[in-house]
Coordinates of C-alpha atoms and ligand atoms in Angstrom, one line a residue:
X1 CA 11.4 -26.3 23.8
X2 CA 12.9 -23.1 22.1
X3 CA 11.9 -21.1 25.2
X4 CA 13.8 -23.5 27.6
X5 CA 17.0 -23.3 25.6
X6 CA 17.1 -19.6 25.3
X7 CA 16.2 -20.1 29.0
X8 CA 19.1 -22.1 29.9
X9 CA 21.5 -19.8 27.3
X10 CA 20.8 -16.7 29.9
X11 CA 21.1 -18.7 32.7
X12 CA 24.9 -19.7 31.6
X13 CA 25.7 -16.3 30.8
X14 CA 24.5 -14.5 34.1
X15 CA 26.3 -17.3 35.6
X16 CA 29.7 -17.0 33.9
X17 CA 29.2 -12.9 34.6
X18 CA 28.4 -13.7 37.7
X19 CA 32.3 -15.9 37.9
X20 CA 34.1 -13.7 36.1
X21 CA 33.0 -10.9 38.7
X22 CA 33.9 -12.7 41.7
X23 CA 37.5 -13.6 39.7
X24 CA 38.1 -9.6 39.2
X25 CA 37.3 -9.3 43.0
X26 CA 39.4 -12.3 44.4
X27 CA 42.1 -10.6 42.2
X28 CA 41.8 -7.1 43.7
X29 CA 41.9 -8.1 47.5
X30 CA 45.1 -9.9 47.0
X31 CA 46.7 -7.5 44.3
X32 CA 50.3 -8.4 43.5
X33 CA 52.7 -5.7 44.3
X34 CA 53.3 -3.0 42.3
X35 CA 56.1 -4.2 39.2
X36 CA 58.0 -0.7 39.3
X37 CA 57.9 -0.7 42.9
X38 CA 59.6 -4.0 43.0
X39 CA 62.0 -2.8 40.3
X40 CA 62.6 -0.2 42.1
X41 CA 63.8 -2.3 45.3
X42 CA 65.5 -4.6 43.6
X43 CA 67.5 -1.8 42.4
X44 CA 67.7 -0.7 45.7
X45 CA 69.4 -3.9 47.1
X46 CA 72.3 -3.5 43.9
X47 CA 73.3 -0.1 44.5
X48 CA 73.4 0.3 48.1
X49 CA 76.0 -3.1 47.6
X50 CA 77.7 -1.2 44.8
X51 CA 77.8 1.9 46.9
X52 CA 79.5 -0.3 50.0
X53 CA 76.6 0.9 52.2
X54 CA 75.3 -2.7 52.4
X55 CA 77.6 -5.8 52.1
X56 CA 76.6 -9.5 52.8
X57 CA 74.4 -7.9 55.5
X58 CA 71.8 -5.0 56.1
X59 CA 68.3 -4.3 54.2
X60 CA 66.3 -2.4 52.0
X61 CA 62.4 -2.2 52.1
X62 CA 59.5 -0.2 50.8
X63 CA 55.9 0.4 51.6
X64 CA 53.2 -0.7 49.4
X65 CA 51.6 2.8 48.6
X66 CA 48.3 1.0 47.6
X67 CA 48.1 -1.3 51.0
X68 CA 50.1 1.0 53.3
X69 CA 50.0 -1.9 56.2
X70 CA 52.1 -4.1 53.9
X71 CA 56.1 -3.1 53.1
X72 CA 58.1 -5.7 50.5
X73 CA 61.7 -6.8 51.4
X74 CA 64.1 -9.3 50.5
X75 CA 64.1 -12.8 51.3
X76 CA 67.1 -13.3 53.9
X77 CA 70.2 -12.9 51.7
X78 CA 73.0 -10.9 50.4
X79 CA 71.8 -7.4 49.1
X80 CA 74.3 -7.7 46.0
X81 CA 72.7 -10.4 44.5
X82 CA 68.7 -9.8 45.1
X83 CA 66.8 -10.2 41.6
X84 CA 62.1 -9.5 41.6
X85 CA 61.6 -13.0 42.6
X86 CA 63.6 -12.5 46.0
X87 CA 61.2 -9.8 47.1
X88 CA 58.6 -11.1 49.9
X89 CA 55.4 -8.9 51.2
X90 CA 55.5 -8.3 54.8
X91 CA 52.2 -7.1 57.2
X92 CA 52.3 -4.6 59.8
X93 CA 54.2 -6.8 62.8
X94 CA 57.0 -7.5 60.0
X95 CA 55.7 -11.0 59.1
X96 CA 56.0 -12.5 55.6
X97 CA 52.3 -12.7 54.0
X98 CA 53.5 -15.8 51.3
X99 CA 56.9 -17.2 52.3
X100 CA 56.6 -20.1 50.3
X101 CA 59.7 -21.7 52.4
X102 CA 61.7 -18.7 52.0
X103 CA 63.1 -17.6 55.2
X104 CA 63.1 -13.7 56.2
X105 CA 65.8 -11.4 57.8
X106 CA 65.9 -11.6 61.6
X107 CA 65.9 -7.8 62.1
X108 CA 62.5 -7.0 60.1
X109 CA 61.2 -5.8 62.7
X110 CA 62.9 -2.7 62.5
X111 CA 60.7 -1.8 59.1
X112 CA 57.7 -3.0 60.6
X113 CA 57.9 -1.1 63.9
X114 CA 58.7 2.2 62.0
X115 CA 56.3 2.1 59.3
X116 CA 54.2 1.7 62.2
X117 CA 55.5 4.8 63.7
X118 CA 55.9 6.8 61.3
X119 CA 53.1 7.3 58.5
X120 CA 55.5 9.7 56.4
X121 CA 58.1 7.3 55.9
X122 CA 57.8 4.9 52.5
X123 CA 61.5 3.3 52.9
X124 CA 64.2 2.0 55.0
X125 CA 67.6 1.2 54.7
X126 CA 69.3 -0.7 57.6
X127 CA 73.3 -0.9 57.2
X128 CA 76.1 -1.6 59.3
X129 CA 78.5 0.7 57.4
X130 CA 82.2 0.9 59.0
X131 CA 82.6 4.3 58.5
X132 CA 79.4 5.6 60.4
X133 CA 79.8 2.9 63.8
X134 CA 82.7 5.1 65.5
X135 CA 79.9 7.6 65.6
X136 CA 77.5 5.5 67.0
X137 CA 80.2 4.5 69.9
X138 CA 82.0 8.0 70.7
X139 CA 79.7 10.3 72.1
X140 CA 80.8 12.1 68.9
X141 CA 77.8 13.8 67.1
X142 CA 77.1 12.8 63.3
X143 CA 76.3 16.2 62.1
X144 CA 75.9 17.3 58.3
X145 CA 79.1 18.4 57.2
X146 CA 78.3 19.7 53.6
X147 CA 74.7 20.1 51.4
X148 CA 74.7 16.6 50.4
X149 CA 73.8 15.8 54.2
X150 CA 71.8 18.6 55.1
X151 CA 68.9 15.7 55.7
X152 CA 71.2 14.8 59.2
X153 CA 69.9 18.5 60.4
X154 CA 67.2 17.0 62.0
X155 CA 69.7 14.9 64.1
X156 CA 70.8 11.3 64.2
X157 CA 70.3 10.2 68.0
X158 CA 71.7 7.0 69.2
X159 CA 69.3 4.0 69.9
X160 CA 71.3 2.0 72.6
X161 CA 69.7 -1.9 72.9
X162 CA 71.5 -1.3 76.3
X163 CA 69.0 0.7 77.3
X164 CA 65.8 -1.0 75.9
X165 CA 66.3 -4.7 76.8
X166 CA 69.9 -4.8 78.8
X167 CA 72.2 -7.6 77.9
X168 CA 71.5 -9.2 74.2
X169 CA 72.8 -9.9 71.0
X170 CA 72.5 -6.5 69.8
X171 CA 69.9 -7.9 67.3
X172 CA 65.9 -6.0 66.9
X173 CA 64.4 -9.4 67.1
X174 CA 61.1 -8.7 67.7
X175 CA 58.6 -5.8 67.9
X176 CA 59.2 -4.7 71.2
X177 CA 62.7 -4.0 70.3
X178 CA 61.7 -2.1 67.1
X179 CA 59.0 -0.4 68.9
X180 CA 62.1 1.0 71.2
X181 CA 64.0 2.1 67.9
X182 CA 61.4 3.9 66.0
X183 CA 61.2 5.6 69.3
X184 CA 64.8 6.6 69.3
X185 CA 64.2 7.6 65.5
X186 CA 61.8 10.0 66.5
X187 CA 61.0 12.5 63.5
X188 CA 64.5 12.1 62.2
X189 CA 65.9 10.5 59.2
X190 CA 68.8 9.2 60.8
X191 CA 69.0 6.8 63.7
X192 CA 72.4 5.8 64.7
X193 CA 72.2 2.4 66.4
X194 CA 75.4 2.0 69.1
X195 CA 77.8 -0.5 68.1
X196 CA 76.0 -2.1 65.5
X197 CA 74.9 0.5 62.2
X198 CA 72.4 2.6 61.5
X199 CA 68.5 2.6 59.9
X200 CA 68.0 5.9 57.2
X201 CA 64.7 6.6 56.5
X202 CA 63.1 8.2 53.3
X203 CA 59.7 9.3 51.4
X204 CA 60.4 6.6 48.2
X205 CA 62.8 4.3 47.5
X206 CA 65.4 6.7 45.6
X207 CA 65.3 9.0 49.0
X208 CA 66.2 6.2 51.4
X209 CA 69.1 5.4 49.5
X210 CA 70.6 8.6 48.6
X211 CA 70.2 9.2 52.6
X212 CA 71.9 5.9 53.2
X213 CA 74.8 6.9 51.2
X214 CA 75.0 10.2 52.1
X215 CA 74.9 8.9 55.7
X216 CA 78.3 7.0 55.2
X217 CA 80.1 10.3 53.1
X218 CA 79.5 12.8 55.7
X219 CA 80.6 10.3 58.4
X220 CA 84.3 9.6 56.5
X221 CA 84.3 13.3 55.5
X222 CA 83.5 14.5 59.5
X223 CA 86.1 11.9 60.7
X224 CA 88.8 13.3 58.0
X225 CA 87.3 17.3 58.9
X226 CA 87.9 16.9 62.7
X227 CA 91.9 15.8 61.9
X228 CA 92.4 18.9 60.2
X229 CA 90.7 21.2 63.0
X230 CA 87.9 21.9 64.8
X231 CA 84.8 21.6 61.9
X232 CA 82.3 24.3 60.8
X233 CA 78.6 22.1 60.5
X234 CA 75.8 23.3 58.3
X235 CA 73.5 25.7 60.5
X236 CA 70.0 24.3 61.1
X237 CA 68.6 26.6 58.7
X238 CA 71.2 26.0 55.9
X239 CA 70.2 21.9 57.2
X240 CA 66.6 22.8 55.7
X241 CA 67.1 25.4 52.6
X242 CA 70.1 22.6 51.1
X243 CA 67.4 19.8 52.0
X244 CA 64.9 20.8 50.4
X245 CA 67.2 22.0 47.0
X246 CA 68.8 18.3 47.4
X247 CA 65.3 16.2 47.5
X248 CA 64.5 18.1 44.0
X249 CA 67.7 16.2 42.4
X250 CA 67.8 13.1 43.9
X251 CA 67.0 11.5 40.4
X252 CA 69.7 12.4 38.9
X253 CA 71.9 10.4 41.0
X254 CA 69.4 8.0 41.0
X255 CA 69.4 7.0 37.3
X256 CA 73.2 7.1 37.9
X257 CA 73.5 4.5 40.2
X258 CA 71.1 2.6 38.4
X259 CA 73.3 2.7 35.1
X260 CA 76.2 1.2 37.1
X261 CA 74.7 -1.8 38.2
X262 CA 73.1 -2.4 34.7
X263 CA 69.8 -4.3 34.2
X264 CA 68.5 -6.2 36.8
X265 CA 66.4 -9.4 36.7
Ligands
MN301 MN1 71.8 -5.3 61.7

């Protein structure tokens, strides 16, 4: 009788070892997304609205380091107000994983297509910033006028829809169209997109949006430059020494921006 109890007794434990196992594992393969990363984003969303990069419109993702086939974004709504709850987990073709009746932003397909491009890239800003769309209708070249830009070196080409899918609404819809933009984007960090805004892309979250503001300065400092006379650019090789000095700081700004827009939810 003893022996049977002391059976059974074993038998229950290996059995809630066995549970408690499979429980660690089921929570593993479907990890929630990194807190500081999300922190991070949400941050993102306030101070690119603060900073007049974004306004009701325009995004702000990052790729999950730890599943770098997934990126989080926003649910579809105004950057300004985004708090952790908003963010939504997108795979690879730029589709919500849990969306819960939350509806997504029509031009995702612009992250997805160039974190499928590009495996460097861990954030993306898409804006439609006044100041930067006469470059993207002029012909006129949006080159880095001073060290805080020296990341535009590399170039900022023009994606035209024109040329990818003729006649539309000027929206990336779909994957195709993104596919044609990352394409555009190249190895740059820039891509200008004509008559519409631009996408900046970045190595972390603080990156993307110290590009995407930095994109919108040198574009109302060029504009003001070439009233005053013809404008002296930063060299290609100044472009990379000031890049490089820049990318070491961009914390400091950073923490700045993130003090102005106080604590987020
Ligand atoms: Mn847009």
């Amino acid at each position: 009788m003893r022996g049977i109890r002391i059976g059974v007794l074993i038998a229950l434990c290996v059995g809630a070892l066995a549970v408690f196992a499979w429980a660690g594992r089921a929570q593993n393969s479907a990890a929630a997304p990194d807190a500081k990363l999300v922190e991070d984003l949400v941050y993102a969303n306030r101070i690119l609205a603060d900073q007049d990069v974004l306004d009701g419109f325009g995004h702000v993702s990052a790729r999950d380091p730890k599943d770098p086939g997934k990126f989080l974004m926003a649910r579809s709504m105004a950057p300004g107000i985004v708090t952790r709850g908003d963010i939504l987990e997108y795979n690879s073709v730029g589709e919500p994983i849990d969306a819960r009746g939350r509806t997504s932003y029509v031009e995702r397909y612009i992250h997805a297509a160039i974190y499928r491009a590009r495996p460097d890239v861990m954030a993306i800003v898409h804006s439609h910033s006044p100041e930067v769309i006469p470059f993207t209708v002029t012909g006129t070249a949006l080159r880095p006028i001073y060290h805080m830009s020296a990341f535009l070196g590399a170039g900022a080409p023009i994606f035209d829809i024109r040329d990818a899918a003729g006649m539309t609404d000027m929206l990336v819809r779909d994957n195709k169209l993104g596919d044609a933009l990352a394409k555009s984007l190249g190895n740059s960090a820039v891509v200008l997109m004509r008559g519409h805004g631009y996408v900046a892309v970045g190595n972390a979250v603080p990156q993307v949006v110290f590009r995407a503001i930095y994109t919108q300065v040198n574009a109302r400092l060029q504009a003001q430059a070439a009233q005053l006379g013809p404008v002296i650019f930063l060299s290609p090789e100044e472009s990379a020494k000031a890049g490089v000095s820049i990318d070491a700081v961009v914390s400091r700004p950073w923490e700045l921006w993130k003090a102005r827009v106080g604590k987020v939810e």
